[in-house]
Coordinates of C-alpha atoms in Angstrom, one line a residue:
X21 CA -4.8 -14.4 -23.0
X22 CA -7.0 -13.9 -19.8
X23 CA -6.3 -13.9 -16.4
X24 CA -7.9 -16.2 -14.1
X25 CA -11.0 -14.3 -12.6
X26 CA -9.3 -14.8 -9.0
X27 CA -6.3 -13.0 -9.9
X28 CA -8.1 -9.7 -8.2
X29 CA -8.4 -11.8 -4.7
X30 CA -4.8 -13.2 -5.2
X31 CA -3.6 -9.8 -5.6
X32 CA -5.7 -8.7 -2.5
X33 CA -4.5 -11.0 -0.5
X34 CA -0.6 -10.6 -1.0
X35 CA -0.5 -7.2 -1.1
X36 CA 0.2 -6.4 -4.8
X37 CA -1.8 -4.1 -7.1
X38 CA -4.2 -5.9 -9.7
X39 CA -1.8 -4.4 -12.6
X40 CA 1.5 -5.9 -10.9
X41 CA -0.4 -9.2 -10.6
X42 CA -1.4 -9.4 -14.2
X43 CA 2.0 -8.9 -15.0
X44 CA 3.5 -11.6 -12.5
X45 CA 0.8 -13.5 -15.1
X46 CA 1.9 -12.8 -17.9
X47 CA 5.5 -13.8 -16.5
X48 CA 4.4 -17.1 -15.3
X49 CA 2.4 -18.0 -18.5
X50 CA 5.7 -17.0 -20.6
X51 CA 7.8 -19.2 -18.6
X52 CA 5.6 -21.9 -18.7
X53 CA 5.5 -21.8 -22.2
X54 CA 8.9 -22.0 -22.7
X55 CA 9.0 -25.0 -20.8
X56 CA 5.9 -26.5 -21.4
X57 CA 5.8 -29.6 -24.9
X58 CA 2.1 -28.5 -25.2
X59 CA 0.1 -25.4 -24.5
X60 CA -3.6 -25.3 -23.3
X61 CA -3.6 -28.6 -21.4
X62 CA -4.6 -28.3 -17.8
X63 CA -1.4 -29.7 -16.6
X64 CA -0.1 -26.4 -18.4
X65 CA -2.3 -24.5 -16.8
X66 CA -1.7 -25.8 -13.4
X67 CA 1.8 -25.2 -13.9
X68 CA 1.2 -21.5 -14.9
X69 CA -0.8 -21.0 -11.8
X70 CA 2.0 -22.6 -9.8
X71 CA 4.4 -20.2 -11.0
X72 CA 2.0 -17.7 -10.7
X73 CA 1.9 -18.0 -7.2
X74 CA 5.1 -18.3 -6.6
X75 CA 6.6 -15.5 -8.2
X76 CA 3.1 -13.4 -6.0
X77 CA 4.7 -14.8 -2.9
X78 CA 8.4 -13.7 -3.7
X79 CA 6.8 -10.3 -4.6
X80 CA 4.9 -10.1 -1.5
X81 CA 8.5 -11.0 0.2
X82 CA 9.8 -7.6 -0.9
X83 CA 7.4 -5.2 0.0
X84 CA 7.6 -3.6 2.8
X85 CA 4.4 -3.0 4.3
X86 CA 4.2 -3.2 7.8
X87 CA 1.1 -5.5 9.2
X88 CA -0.3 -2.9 11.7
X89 CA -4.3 -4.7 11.6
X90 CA -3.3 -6.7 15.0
X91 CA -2.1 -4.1 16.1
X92 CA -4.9 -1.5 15.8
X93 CA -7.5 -4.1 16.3
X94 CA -6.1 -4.4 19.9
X95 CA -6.2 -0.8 20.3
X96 CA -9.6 -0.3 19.3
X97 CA -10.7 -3.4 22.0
X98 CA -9.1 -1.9 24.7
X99 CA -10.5 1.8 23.5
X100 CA -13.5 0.2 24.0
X101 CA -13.3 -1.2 27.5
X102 CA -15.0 0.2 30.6

């Protein structure tokens, strides 16, 4: 089974390494399998995609990176003033 080719850009953009995200795949296409009467049909997919997300946002809920870019961004613009 592939991975949808924005899975790299999901991944990017909640925090989580492109391996943990295939895996939260793999995850979300199991468990829509198990619920799913048909397999390969685009509602399937869009429900595997749903769940992809989701479980990507309650990952992204327990890490515990600090969002410093603000932060430094305003450090650099007064660095950089007169």
């Amino acid at each position: 089974m592939k991975a949808p080719k924005n899975l790299p850009w999901h991944a990017r953009k909640a925090g989580v390494s492109v391996e943990r995200a295939e895996a939260l795949w793999r995850k979300a296409v199991r468990e829509t399998t198990a619920n799913a009467d048909w397999v390969g049909t685009p509602e399937f997919w869009g429900a595997s995609e749903n769940r992809f997300l989701e479980l990507l946002e309650e990952e992204k809920n327990t890490l515990c990176a600090p969002n410093v870019e603000t932060f430094v961004r305003s450090q650099h613009r007064m660095g950089l003033l007169p």
